[in-house]
Every structure is written in C-alpha cells, then in structure tokens.
PDB file of C-alpha atoms in Angstrom:
ATOM      1  CA  UNK T 249     -89.466  91.704 -70.623  1.00 54.00           C
ATOM      2  CA  UNK T 250     -92.702  89.713 -70.152  1.00 48.00           C
ATOM      3  CA  UNK T 251     -92.317  86.007 -69.240  1.00 47.00           C
ATOM      4  CA  UNK T 252     -92.521  83.814 -72.055  1.00 50.00           C
ATOM      5  CA  UNK T 253     -95.366  81.651 -73.188  1.00 48.00           C
ATOM      6  CA  UNK T 254     -95.482  78.101 -71.934  1.00 44.00           C
ATOM      7  CA  UNK T 255     -94.818  75.096 -74.906  1.00 42.00           C
ATOM      8  CA  UNK T 256     -94.658  71.631 -73.610  1.00 44.00           C
ATOM      9  CA  UNK T 257     -91.263  70.013 -74.167  1.00 47.00           C
ATOM     10  CA  UNK T 258     -90.904  67.552 -76.864  1.00 53.00           C
ATOM     11  CA  UNK T 259     -90.266  63.899 -76.448  1.00 87.00           C
ATOM     12  CA  UNK T 260     -86.542  62.950 -76.128  1.00 95.00           C
ATOM     13  CA  UNK T 261     -86.519  59.308 -77.938  1.00 96.00           C
ATOM     14  CA  UNK T 262     -84.234  57.026 -77.483  1.00 96.00           C
ATOM     15  CA  UNK T 263     -83.331  54.701 -80.672  1.00 97.00           C
ATOM     16  CA  UNK T 264     -85.710  51.899 -79.554  1.00 97.00           C
ATOM     17  CA  UNK T 265     -88.585  54.526 -78.956  1.00 96.00           C
ATOM     18  CA  UNK T 266     -87.746  56.374 -82.534  1.00 97.00           C
ATOM     19  CA  UNK T 267     -87.975  52.860 -84.266  1.00 96.00           C
ATOM     20  CA  UNK T 268     -91.695  52.240 -82.258  1.00 96.00           C
ATOM     21  CA  UNK T 269     -92.910  55.359 -83.437  1.00 96.00           C
ATOM     22  CA  UNK T 270     -92.329  54.480 -87.119  1.00 95.00           C
ATOM     23  CA  UNK T 271     -94.849  51.618 -86.604  1.00 94.00           C
ATOM     24  CA  UNK T 272     -97.194  52.910 -84.376  1.00 95.00           C
ATOM     25  CA  UNK T 273     -97.522  56.485 -85.566  1.00 94.00           C
ATOM     26  CA  UNK T 274    -101.058  57.281 -87.368  1.00 94.00           C
ATOM     27  CA  UNK T 275     -99.228  60.218 -89.297  1.00 94.00           C
ATOM     28  CA  UNK T 276     -96.247  60.055 -91.511  1.00 95.00           C
ATOM     29  CA  UNK T 277     -93.142  60.038 -89.410  1.00 97.00           C
ATOM     30  CA  UNK T 278     -90.186  62.297 -91.238  1.00 96.00           C
ATOM     31  CA  UNK T 279     -86.844  62.523 -89.869  1.00 97.00           C
ATOM     32  CA  UNK T 280     -84.808  65.872 -89.910  1.00 98.00           C
ATOM     33  CA  UNK T 281     -81.025  65.659 -90.586  1.00 98.00           C
ATOM     34  CA  UNK T 282     -79.713  69.160 -88.598  1.00 98.00           C
ATOM     35  CA  UNK T 283     -76.149  68.242 -88.454  1.00 98.00           C
ATOM     36  CA  UNK T 284     -74.024  71.512 -88.339  1.00 96.00           C
ATOM     37  CA  UNK T 285     -70.526  72.087 -87.337  1.00 94.00           C
ATOM     38  CA  UNK T 286     -68.474  74.848 -86.081  1.00 87.00           C
ATOM     39  CA  UNK T 287     -66.637  76.884 -88.950  1.00 82.00           C
ATOM     40  CA  UNK T 288     -63.100  75.770 -87.427  1.00 82.00           C
ATOM     41  CA  UNK T 289     -64.232  72.047 -88.022  1.00 88.00           C
ATOM     42  CA  UNK T 290     -63.761  71.728 -91.778  1.00 89.00           C
ATOM     43  CA  UNK T 291     -67.051  69.460 -92.165  1.00 94.00           C
ATOM     44  CA  UNK T 292     -70.153  69.795 -94.004  1.00 95.00           C
ATOM     45  CA  UNK T 293     -73.407  68.655 -92.531  1.00 96.00           C
ATOM     46  CA  UNK T 294     -75.022  68.766 -96.271  1.00 94.00           C
ATOM     47  CA  UNK T 295     -72.184  66.772 -97.906  1.00 95.00           C
ATOM     48  CA  UNK T 296     -72.297  64.030 -95.004  1.00 96.00           C
ATOM     49  CA  UNK T 297     -76.292  63.836 -95.416  1.00 96.00           C
ATOM     50  CA  UNK T 298     -75.695  62.875 -99.262  1.00 95.00           C
ATOM     51  CA  UNK T 299     -73.524  60.104 -98.023  1.00 96.00           C
ATOM     52  CA  UNK T 300     -75.009  58.797 -94.898  1.00 96.00           C
ATOM     53  CA  UNK T 301     -78.515  59.134 -93.557  1.00 96.00           C
ATOM     54  CA  UNK T 302     -81.599  57.596 -91.633  1.00 97.00           C
ATOM     55  CA  UNK T 303     -83.718  56.181 -94.215  1.00 95.00           C
ATOM     56  CA  UNK T 304     -86.404  58.633 -95.332  1.00 94.00           C
ATOM     57  CA  UNK T 305     -84.454  61.370 -93.904  1.00 96.00           C
ATOM     58  CA  UNK T 306     -84.702  65.299 -95.308  1.00 95.00           C
ATOM     59  CA  UNK T 307     -81.875  67.584 -94.549  1.00 96.00           C
ATOM     60  CA  UNK T 308     -82.861  70.875 -92.477  1.00 97.00           C
ATOM     61  CA  UNK T 309     -79.942  73.147 -93.298  1.00 96.00           C
ATOM     62  CA  UNK T 310     -79.825  75.557 -90.630  1.00 95.00           C
ATOM     63  CA  UNK T 311     -77.069  77.855 -92.380  1.00 93.00           C
ATOM     64  CA  UNK T 312     -79.527  78.521 -95.177  1.00 96.00           C
ATOM     65  CA  UNK T 313     -82.936  78.606 -93.551  1.00 97.00           C
ATOM     66  CA  UNK T 314     -82.501  81.848 -91.703  1.00 97.00           C
ATOM     67  CA  UNK T 315     -82.361  85.883 -91.623  1.00 96.00           C
ATOM     68  CA  UNK T 316     -80.322  86.474 -94.806  1.00 95.00           C
ATOM     69  CA  UNK T 317     -80.481  90.084 -94.011  1.00 96.00           C
ATOM     70  CA  UNK T 318     -78.826  89.580 -90.400  1.00 96.00           C
ATOM     71  CA  UNK T 319     -74.875  89.805 -90.286  1.00 94.00           C
ATOM     72  CA  UNK T 320     -75.206  86.958 -87.570  1.00 93.00           C
ATOM     73  CA  UNK T 321     -75.195  83.357 -88.609  1.00 90.00           C
ATOM     74  CA  UNK T 322     -78.454  81.113 -88.718  1.00 91.00           C
ATOM     75  CA  UNK T 323     -80.513  83.742 -87.057  1.00 96.00           C
ATOM     76  CA  UNK T 324     -84.240  82.600 -87.080  1.00 98.00           C
ATOM     77  CA  UNK T 325     -85.746  83.255 -90.351  1.00 98.00           C
ATOM     78  CA  UNK T 326     -89.367  84.975 -90.663  1.00 97.00           C
ATOM     79  CA  UNK T 327     -92.622  82.895 -90.856  1.00 98.00           C
ATOM     80  CA  UNK T 328     -92.490  83.317 -94.948  1.00 98.00           C
ATOM     81  CA  UNK T 329     -88.824  81.926 -95.163  1.00 98.00           C
ATOM     82  CA  UNK T 330     -89.482  79.029 -92.421  1.00 98.00           C
ATOM     83  CA  UNK T 331     -92.853  78.256 -94.588  1.00 97.00           C
ATOM     84  CA  UNK T 332     -91.247  77.778 -97.941  1.00 96.00           C
ATOM     85  CA  UNK T 333     -88.153  75.674 -96.474  1.00 96.00           C
ATOM     86  CA  UNK T 334     -90.722  73.276 -95.036  1.00 96.00           C
ATOM     87  CA  UNK T 335     -92.816  73.200 -98.194  1.00 95.00           C
ATOM     88  CA  UNK T 336     -89.712  72.827-100.137  1.00 93.00           C
ATOM     89  CA  UNK T 337     -88.786  69.569 -97.752  1.00 94.00           C
ATOM     90  CA  UNK T 338     -92.636  68.506 -98.630  1.00 94.00           C
ATOM     91  CA  UNK T 339     -93.487  68.936 -94.712  1.00 96.00           C
ATOM     92  CA  UNK T 340     -96.969  69.403 -94.096  1.00 95.00           C
ATOM     93  CA  UNK T 341     -98.185  70.500 -90.307  1.00 96.00           C
ATOM     94  CA  UNK T 342     -99.910  66.519 -90.180  1.00 95.00           C
ATOM     95  CA  UNK T 343     -96.149  65.080 -90.186  1.00 96.00           C
ATOM     96  CA  UNK T 344     -94.629  63.917 -87.063  1.00 96.00           C
ATOM     97  CA  UNK T 345     -90.830  65.074 -87.311  1.00 97.00           C
ATOM     98  CA  UNK T 346     -87.943  63.703 -85.323  1.00 98.00           C
ATOM     99  CA  UNK T 347     -84.842  65.497 -85.482  1.00 98.00           C
ATOM    100  CA  UNK T 348     -81.294  64.477 -85.372  1.00 98.00           C
ATOM    101  CA  UNK T 349     -77.518  65.375 -86.067  1.00 98.00           C
ATOM    102  CA  UNK T 350     -74.086  63.400 -86.583  1.00 97.00           C
ATOM    103  CA  UNK T 351     -72.818  64.748 -83.476  1.00 97.00           C
ATOM    104  CA  UNK T 352     -75.553  63.123 -81.352  1.00 96.00           C
ATOM    105  CA  UNK T 353     -76.955  66.629 -79.325  1.00 97.00           C
ATOM    106  CA  UNK T 354     -75.003  69.415 -80.615  1.00 98.00           C
ATOM    107  CA  UNK T 355     -77.497  70.970 -83.695  1.00 98.00           C
ATOM    108  CA  UNK T 356     -80.649  68.926 -83.461  1.00 98.00           C
ATOM    109  CA  UNK T 357     -81.836  70.854 -80.548  1.00 97.00           C
ATOM    110  CA  UNK T 358     -81.356  73.982 -82.470  1.00 98.00           C
ATOM    111  CA  UNK T 359     -83.922  72.707 -84.809  1.00 98.00           C
ATOM    112  CA  UNK T 360     -86.159  71.214 -82.056  1.00 97.00           C
ATOM    113  CA  UNK T 361     -86.356  74.697 -80.612  1.00 97.00           C
ATOM    114  CA  UNK T 362     -86.925  76.315 -84.347  1.00 97.00           C
ATOM    115  CA  UNK T 363     -90.262  74.008 -85.297  1.00 97.00           C
ATOM    116  CA  UNK T 364     -91.174  74.563 -81.551  1.00 95.00           C
ATOM    117  CA  UNK T 365     -91.104  78.263 -82.115  1.00 97.00           C
ATOM    118  CA  UNK T 366     -92.708  77.975 -85.103  1.00 97.00           C
ATOM    119  CA  UNK T 367     -95.487  75.856 -83.521  1.00 96.00           C
ATOM    120  CA  UNK T 368     -95.155  72.651 -85.249  1.00 96.00           C
ATOM    121  CA  UNK T 369     -97.728  70.253 -83.721  1.00 94.00           C
ATOM    122  CA  UNK T 370     -95.614  66.828 -83.576  1.00 95.00           C
ATOM    123  CA  UNK T 371     -92.002  66.973 -82.840  1.00 96.00           C
ATOM    124  CA  UNK T 372     -89.377  64.794 -81.047  1.00 96.00           C
ATOM    125  CA  UNK T 373     -85.602  64.564 -80.689  1.00 97.00           C
ATOM    126  CA  UNK T 374     -83.721  61.480 -81.473  1.00 98.00           C
ATOM    127  CA  UNK T 375     -81.070  60.717 -78.433  1.00 97.00           C
ATOM    128  CA  UNK T 376     -78.819  59.960 -80.554  1.00 97.00           C
ATOM    129  CA  UNK T 377     -77.486  59.352 -83.975  1.00 98.00           C
ATOM    130  CA  UNK T 378     -74.312  57.792 -83.078  1.00 97.00           C
ATOM    131  CA  UNK T 379     -76.244  55.682 -80.408  1.00 98.00           C
ATOM    132  CA  UNK T 380     -78.907  54.904 -83.101  1.00 98.00           C
ATOM    133  CA  UNK T 381     -75.916  53.588 -85.704  1.00 97.00           C
ATOM    134  CA  UNK T 382     -73.896  51.688 -82.630  1.00 97.00           C
ATOM    135  CA  UNK T 383     -77.170  49.656 -81.608  1.00 97.00           C
ATOM    136  CA  UNK T 384     -77.343  48.626 -84.961  1.00 97.00           C
ATOM    137  CA  UNK T 385     -80.285  50.233 -86.695  1.00 97.00           C
ATOM    138  CA  UNK T 386     -80.912  50.863 -90.479  1.00 97.00           C
ATOM    139  CA  UNK T 387     -78.565  53.361 -92.369  1.00 97.00           C
ATOM    140  CA  UNK T 388     -79.022  54.611 -95.939  1.00 95.00           C
ATOM    141  CA  UNK T 389     -75.759  54.828 -97.427  1.00 95.00           C
ATOM    142  CA  UNK T 390     -76.776  55.260-101.063  1.00 93.00           C
ATOM    143  CA  UNK T 391     -74.593  58.629-102.532  1.00 93.00           C
ATOM    144  CA  UNK T 392     -77.426  60.868-103.574  1.00 89.00           C
ATOM    145  CA  UNK T 393     -76.654  63.712-106.120  1.00 83.00           C
ATOM    146  CA  UNK T 394     -78.508  67.024-105.521  1.00 72.00           C
ATOM    147  CA  UNK T 395     -81.325  66.184-108.068  1.00 61.00           C
ATOM    148  CA  UNK T 396     -81.908  62.750-106.004  1.00 70.00           C
ATOM    149  CA  UNK T 397     -81.949  64.534-102.537  1.00 70.00           C
ATOM    150  CA  UNK T 398     -84.634  67.335-104.081  1.00 62.00           C
ATOM    151  CA  UNK T 399     -87.978  66.196-102.670  1.00 63.00           C
ATOM    152  CA  UNK T 400     -90.335  66.287-105.510  1.00 60.00           C
ATOM    153  CA  UNK T 401     -93.840  66.390-103.819  1.00 72.00           C
ATOM    154  CA  UNK T 402     -93.679  70.364-102.386  1.00 76.00           C
ATOM    155  CA  UNK T 403     -96.145  70.600-100.101  1.00 84.00           C
ATOM    156  CA  UNK T 404     -97.801  74.053 -98.459  1.00 92.00           C
ATOM    157  CA  UNK T 405     -96.639  74.398 -94.971  1.00 96.00           C
ATOM    158  CA  UNK T 406     -98.515  77.050 -93.318  1.00 96.00           C
ATOM    159  CA  UNK T 407     -97.141  78.141 -89.344  1.00 97.00           C
ATOM    160  CA  UNK T 408     -99.379  79.928 -87.394  1.00 95.00           C
ATOM    161  CA  UNK T 409     -96.169  82.239 -86.460  1.00 96.00           C
ATOM    162  CA  UNK T 410     -93.324  82.528 -84.415  1.00 96.00           C
ATOM    163  CA  UNK T 411     -93.889  82.640 -80.360  1.00 95.00           C
ATOM    164  CA  UNK T 412     -91.676  85.787 -80.097  1.00 94.00           C
ATOM    165  CA  UNK T 413     -91.501  86.201 -76.497  1.00 93.00           C
ATOM    166  CA  UNK T 414     -89.211  83.020 -76.490  1.00 95.00           C
ATOM    167  CA  UNK T 415     -86.559  84.680 -78.279  1.00 97.00           C
ATOM    168  CA  UNK T 416     -84.604  87.649 -77.195  1.00 97.00           C
ATOM    169  CA  UNK T 417     -83.073  90.135 -79.042  1.00 97.00           C
ATOM    170  CA  UNK T 418     -80.077  92.225 -78.170  1.00 97.00           C
ATOM    171  CA  UNK T 419     -81.751  95.017 -77.526  1.00 97.00           C
ATOM    172  CA  UNK T 420     -83.721  93.027 -75.097  1.00 96.00           C
ATOM    173  CA  UNK T 421     -80.788  91.545 -73.295  1.00 97.00           C
ATOM    174  CA  UNK T 422     -79.029  94.617 -73.183  1.00 97.00           C
ATOM    175  CA  UNK T 423     -82.515  96.036 -71.234  1.00 96.00           C
ATOM    176  CA  UNK T 424     -81.522  93.283 -68.693  1.00 96.00           C
ATOM    177  CA  UNK T 425     -77.781  93.621 -68.413  1.00 96.00           C
ATOM    178  CA  UNK T 426     -77.438  97.495 -67.942  1.00 95.00           C
ATOM    179  CA  UNK T 427     -79.211  97.637 -64.573  1.00 92.00           C
ATOM    180  CA  UNK T 428     -77.457  95.419 -62.152  1.00 92.00           C
ATOM    181  CA  UNK T 429     -80.270  94.942 -59.604  1.00 94.00           C
ATOM    182  CA  UNK T 430     -82.765  94.213 -62.567  1.00 94.00           C
ATOM    183  CA  UNK T 431     -80.100  91.416 -64.496  1.00 94.00           C
ATOM    184  CA  UNK T 432     -80.821  89.605 -60.926  1.00 94.00           C
ATOM    185  CA  UNK T 433     -84.204  89.026 -61.505  1.00 96.00           C
ATOM    186  CA  UNK T 434     -82.895  86.651 -64.507  1.00 97.00           C
ATOM    187  CA  UNK T 435     -80.788  83.569 -64.767  1.00 98.00           C
ATOM    188  CA  UNK T 436     -78.832  84.004 -68.016  1.00 98.00           C
ATOM    189  CA  UNK T 437     -77.164  80.888 -68.672  1.00 98.00           C
ATOM    190  CA  UNK T 438     -74.293  80.119 -71.464  1.00 98.00           C
ATOM    191  CA  UNK T 439     -73.342  77.103 -72.868  1.00 98.00           C
ATOM    192  CA  UNK T 440     -70.115  77.571 -74.251  1.00 98.00           C
ATOM    193  CA  UNK T 441     -67.066  75.610 -73.009  1.00 97.00           C
ATOM    194  CA  UNK T 442     -65.699  77.365 -69.641  1.00 97.00           C
ATOM    195  CA  UNK T 443     -62.475  78.575 -70.933  1.00 97.00           C
ATOM    196  CA  UNK T 444     -63.989  80.710 -73.670  1.00 97.00           C
ATOM    197  CA  UNK T 445     -66.625  81.823 -70.880  1.00 97.00           C
ATOM    198  CA  UNK T 446     -63.699  83.067 -68.805  1.00 97.00           C
ATOM    199  CA  UNK T 447     -62.100  84.712 -71.708  1.00 95.00           C
ATOM    200  CA  UNK T 448     -58.952  82.098 -71.223  1.00 96.00           C
ATOM    201  CA  UNK T 449     -59.499  80.551 -74.904  1.00 94.00           C
ATOM    202  CA  UNK T 450     -60.393  81.979 -78.192  1.00 93.00           C
ATOM    203  CA  UNK T 451     -63.657  82.077 -80.206  1.00 92.00           C
ATOM    204  CA  UNK T 452     -63.905  79.868 -82.945  1.00 88.00           C
ATOM    205  CA  UNK T 453     -64.771  83.114 -85.223  1.00 86.00           C
ATOM    206  CA  UNK T 454     -61.449  85.084 -85.845  1.00 86.00           C
ATOM    207  CA  UNK T 455     -61.528  88.399 -84.393  1.00 88.00           C
ATOM    208  CA  UNK T 456     -64.348  87.855 -81.910  1.00 93.00           C
ATOM    209  CA  UNK T 457     -63.064  88.494 -78.194  1.00 94.00           C
ATOM    210  CA  UNK T 458     -63.863  85.842 -75.585  1.00 96.00           C
ATOM    211  CA  UNK T 459     -65.696  86.513 -72.250  1.00 97.00           C
ATOM    212  CA  UNK T 460     -69.036  86.639 -70.865  1.00 97.00           C
ATOM    213  CA  UNK T 461     -71.777  89.087 -69.783  1.00 97.00           C
ATOM    214  CA  UNK T 462     -72.187  90.119 -66.258  1.00 96.00           C
ATOM    215  CA  UNK T 463     -74.017  87.815 -63.513  1.00 96.00           C
ATOM    216  CA  UNK T 464     -73.992  84.906 -66.392  1.00 97.00           C
ATOM    217  CA  UNK T 465     -73.713  81.436 -65.573  1.00 98.00           C
ATOM    218  CA  UNK T 466     -71.407  79.280 -67.105  1.00 98.00           C
ATOM    219  CA  UNK T 467     -72.859  75.925 -67.999  1.00 98.00           C
ATOM    220  CA  UNK T 468     -70.912  74.014 -70.974  1.00 98.00           C
ATOM    221  CA  UNK T 469     -73.466  72.191 -72.928  1.00 98.00           C
ATOM    222  CA  UNK T 470     -71.507  68.997 -72.840  1.00 98.00           C
ATOM    223  CA  UNK T 471     -71.956  69.095 -68.722  1.00 98.00           C
ATOM    224  CA  UNK T 472     -75.974  67.517 -69.438  1.00 98.00           C
ATOM    225  CA  UNK T 473     -75.093  65.379 -71.694  1.00 98.00           C
ATOM    226  CA  UNK T 474     -73.432  61.710 -70.574  1.00 98.00           C
ATOM    227  CA  UNK T 475     -69.619  61.583 -71.233  1.00 96.00           C
ATOM    228  CA  UNK T 476     -69.432  58.227 -73.375  1.00 93.00           C
ATOM    229  CA  UNK T 477     -72.798  57.934 -75.158  1.00 96.00           C
ATOM    230  CA  UNK T 478     -73.576  61.883 -75.383  1.00 97.00           C
ATOM    231  CA  UNK T 479     -77.315  61.275 -74.339  1.00 97.00           C
ATOM    232  CA  UNK T 480     -79.199  63.826 -72.314  1.00 97.00           C
ATOM    233  CA  UNK T 481     -78.595  62.994 -68.536  1.00 97.00           C
ATOM    234  CA  UNK T 482     -81.446  61.881 -66.659  1.00 95.00           C
ATOM    235  CA  UNK T 483     -83.760  64.495 -64.927  1.00 95.00           C
ATOM    236  CA  UNK T 484     -82.372  63.713 -61.359  1.00 96.00           C
ATOM    237  CA  UNK T 485     -78.911  64.415 -62.800  1.00 97.00           C
ATOM    238  CA  UNK T 486     -80.073  67.814 -64.616  1.00 97.00           C
ATOM    239  CA  UNK T 487     -81.583  68.928 -61.396  1.00 97.00           C
ATOM    240  CA  UNK T 488     -79.093  68.234 -59.439  1.00 98.00           C
ATOM    241  CA  UNK T 489     -76.536  70.051 -61.892  1.00 98.00           C
ATOM    242  CA  UNK T 490     -78.578  73.317 -62.914  1.00 98.00           C
ATOM    243  CA  UNK T 491     -79.470  73.732 -58.881  1.00 97.00           C
ATOM    244  CA  UNK T 492     -75.492  73.410 -58.102  1.00 98.00           C
ATOM    245  CA  UNK T 493     -75.166  75.790 -60.663  1.00 98.00           C
ATOM    246  CA  UNK T 494     -77.236  78.280 -59.205  1.00 97.00           C
ATOM    247  CA  UNK T 495     -80.037  78.152 -61.490  1.00 97.00           C
ATOM    248  CA  UNK T 496     -83.147  79.644 -59.688  1.00 96.00           C
ATOM    249  CA  UNK T 497     -86.149  77.964 -61.078  1.00 94.00           C
ATOM    250  CA  UNK T 498     -88.429  80.708 -60.230  1.00 93.00           C
ATOM    251  CA  UNK T 499     -86.752  83.475 -61.949  1.00 95.00           C
ATOM    252  CA  UNK T 500     -87.124  83.808 -66.039  1.00 95.00           C
ATOM    253  CA  UNK T 501     -84.220  81.979 -67.928  1.00 97.00           C
ATOM    254  CA  UNK T 502     -82.380  83.151 -70.893  1.00 98.00           C
ATOM    255  CA  UNK T 503     -80.035  80.731 -72.792  1.00 98.00           C
ATOM    256  CA  UNK T 504     -77.108  81.677 -74.753  1.00 98.00           C
ATOM    257  CA  UNK T 505     -73.821  80.284 -76.406  1.00 98.00           C
ATOM    258  CA  UNK T 506     -71.846  81.389 -79.367  1.00 96.00           C
ATOM    259  CA  UNK T 507     -74.768  81.578 -81.915  1.00 96.00           C
ATOM    260  CA  UNK T 508     -77.671  80.269 -80.476  1.00 97.00           C
ATOM    261  CA  UNK T 509     -77.103  76.684 -81.514  1.00 97.00           C
ATOM    262  CA  UNK T 510     -75.776  74.883 -78.066  1.00 98.00           C
ATOM    263  CA  UNK T 511     -78.146  77.260 -76.141  1.00 98.00           C
ATOM    264  CA  UNK T 512     -80.665  74.874 -77.524  1.00 98.00           C
ATOM    265  CA  UNK T 513     -78.853  71.936 -76.136  1.00 98.00           C
ATOM    266  CA  UNK T 514     -79.306  73.767 -72.786  1.00 98.00           C
ATOM    267  CA  UNK T 515     -83.023  74.754 -73.499  1.00 96.00           C
ATOM    268  CA  UNK T 516     -83.600  70.884 -74.049  1.00 96.00           C
ATOM    269  CA  UNK T 517     -81.978  69.586 -70.917  1.00 96.00           C
ATOM    270  CA  UNK T 518     -84.050  72.111 -68.846  1.00 96.00           C
ATOM    271  CA  UNK T 519     -87.049  70.946 -69.989  1.00 93.00           C
ATOM    272  CA  UNK T 520     -86.226  67.521 -69.595  1.00 94.00           C
ATOM    273  CA  UNK T 521     -85.188  68.048 -65.860  1.00 94.00           C
ATOM    274  CA  UNK T 522     -88.517  68.949 -64.873  1.00 92.00           C
ATOM    275  CA  UNK T 523     -87.422  71.774 -62.780  1.00 93.00           C
ATOM    276  CA  UNK T 524     -89.288  74.480 -64.463  1.00 90.00           C
ATOM    277  CA  UNK T 525     -92.778  75.392 -63.180  1.00 84.00           C
ATOM    278  CA  UNK T 526     -95.497  75.103 -65.357  1.00 78.00           C
ATOM    279  CA  UNK T 527     -95.773  78.937 -66.286  1.00 76.00           C
ATOM    280  CA  UNK T 528     -92.039  79.192 -67.028  1.00 82.00           C
ATOM    281  CA  UNK T 529     -90.218  78.665 -70.315  1.00 87.00           C
ATOM    282  CA  UNK T 530     -86.916  78.827 -71.393  1.00 95.00           C
ATOM    283  CA  UNK T 531     -85.754  82.096 -73.773  1.00 97.00           C
ATOM    284  CA  UNK T 532     -82.946  81.750 -76.066  1.00 98.00           C
ATOM    285  CA  UNK T 533     -80.711  84.567 -77.274  1.00 98.00           C
ATOM    286  CA  UNK T 534     -80.563  84.022 -80.885  1.00 97.00           C
ATOM    287  CA  UNK T 535     -77.650  86.333 -81.586  1.00 97.00           C
ATOM    288  CA  UNK T 536     -75.697  84.762 -78.593  1.00 98.00           C
ATOM    289  CA  UNK T 537     -71.970  85.652 -78.001  1.00 97.00           C
ATOM    290  CA  UNK T 538     -71.322  86.478 -81.664  1.00 97.00           C
ATOM    291  CA  UNK T 539     -73.585  89.437 -81.572  1.00 97.00           C
ATOM    292  CA  UNK T 540     -72.929  90.293 -78.090  1.00 97.00           C
ATOM    293  CA  UNK T 541     -69.287  90.518 -78.417  1.00 96.00           C
ATOM    294  CA  UNK T 542     -69.679  93.017 -81.547  1.00 96.00           C
ATOM    295  CA  UNK T 543     -72.544  95.361 -80.399  1.00 96.00           C
ATOM    296  CA  UNK T 544     -71.928  95.625 -76.758  1.00 95.00           C
ATOM    297  CA  UNK T 545     -69.733  97.979 -74.809  1.00 92.00           C
ATOM    298  CA  UNK T 546     -66.641  96.548 -73.571  1.00 91.00           C
ATOM    299  CA  UNK T 547     -67.783  96.960 -69.830  1.00 94.00           C
ATOM    300  CA  UNK T 548     -70.633  94.338 -70.819  1.00 95.00           C
ATOM    301  CA  UNK T 549     -67.619  91.945 -72.168  1.00 94.00           C
ATOM    302  CA  UNK T 550     -66.441  90.185 -68.595  1.00 93.00           C
ATOM    303  CA  UNK T 551     -63.170  88.353 -68.200  1.00 92.00           C
ATOM    304  CA  UNK T 552     -62.058  85.966 -65.669  1.00 85.00           C
ATOM    305  CA  UNK T 553     -64.297  84.237 -62.770  1.00 80.00           C
ATOM    306  CA  UNK T 554     -66.997  85.693 -61.587  1.00 68.00           C
TER     307      UNK T 554
END
C-alpha cells in the first residue's frame, strides 16, 4: 500500500462560527444533515429531518448514496452515483457545505470524509447540532412532505473523482495483516466500543462475531469527544490521547469501526490533533469490521486484550 495523498482537514465550526460563516461567506452556504442511526436503535434520520432541521438544510442519506452492488452497508458510491446525488440535492462545486448530525458527532464525520474523498472544495463540520439547539439558534420545525423536501433546482455536479489512496479495501488490509512484521509498520485504530473490540459484547448486527484485528489499537470514538457536550476535544487533549494509546504519527494510519462511520470521527479528530506530519493523511477501511468479520480467516479475528 502506498501512502495516501494529503488533503487538508476541513474546519470544525462552533455554532457561533457557523452563524458567522452564513453572514461572511461569498458563496452559498448549504447545511447538510447526515443523521444516521445504528440498526438496533430504531430511529430514522430521514424521518427526523422531515420534522426538524437547520433552516435551508438538505438531507444526505448515507444509506442511499452508496455502492448498491456491495453486500456491506453504505460503502462509498461510484463517482457517477455521488455526482447524481449531489445534483439531485441542487448542490454545485461552488457551494460551501456544512455537515451535521443530530447525535452530535457520530455520522456527520462520515459525510465530511466522503466529501473530502470526492474533492468538494469548501466543506466544514458543525460541532455540533445539540449545542446549536442548546445555544438558541434557529431551528426549522415545519413538517415537510416528501414533495416539499425535494430540491426543485437540480444542478449539474461533477466531481474530479475519488481520492482512492485514502480508501482501504479488504484486499489492502489483508495484505497488511497477513505478515506480522509488515503490519507493525501501520497504526490500525478501531473506533468501536472497547467491549466489542475485546469480543465481550456482541455486534449490533445479528450473527456477526465481535473481536478485533491483530495488533489493532482500541480508541472508542467517544474518547475523542468531551463527555458532556460531545464536542471534539481540543488539540492538546487529542494529541495526549492518541500518543497515550500508542499511535505512532510516523506510521501510516488506518481507521476502522463497525461499518466505516465512526472511523471517520477518529479521522477528523486526528486532523484536529495536529500530530500528523504534512505528508501523512488517515486512511479509512470502508468495509470495516462488518466486512472483515464475514470475509477474514478466524485466526485474524482476535478475542480478549492484546
């Protein structure tokens, strides 16, 4: 695997900074709601968007805009599918996009990463929607119908293409894992809860074994967020956390989780931490544990602590 190309981390906006951006931006600012819930939660992000949203927001459905030929959930779409989704939302490459989700910082980083992979020029993440509400900023609670939610002014969106060397496939990761000496040249960080990483707790998808990859590092995504507000921790706290966990900034970093969603929380946090050299960027294993646990040999599914 060759090192990934470097793309600068998008800005992380406080609610106040987001409101300032709406006033100061010389290009249209479009909020994108990326709310997504684990299948065992029993909630629907799209349905909640129809009831409540930031004014002017549009809904980007990571469960719909995906590689529909894959048996694994919300894998990255092709450039053609991505372009169509953006066009259907009335988005152009001149627009400034601000992503958010109703769980604070859970699925919005996945959309942030997707937009970076497809090279949208101007993207930010709101840190975060519950704080935005708590601080009294405007919320649109008009109940939308499917017709009202549709964006009438369809655009023509053309991405220059995906940055493929920032996306890790199963075959890429298997090549790393097979040889113990080779895999020690990488940081493999796992954002799932620690008890799923050890194999003590079940995965949310029935029949999927829990556990972890050999030599992987457990960094549950909540650890990069403040306990109360779920904001990203500041840079110094993040640096301390990643270094204490054993992340070596001089080695390539592969982030994973259950299905490639909260891995992007770690990817965003690593960018904010400032520990990465200028020529390094975080790679994300798109299929993550859901794919690995179904395709890998049992000897590469580890239970217990390392």
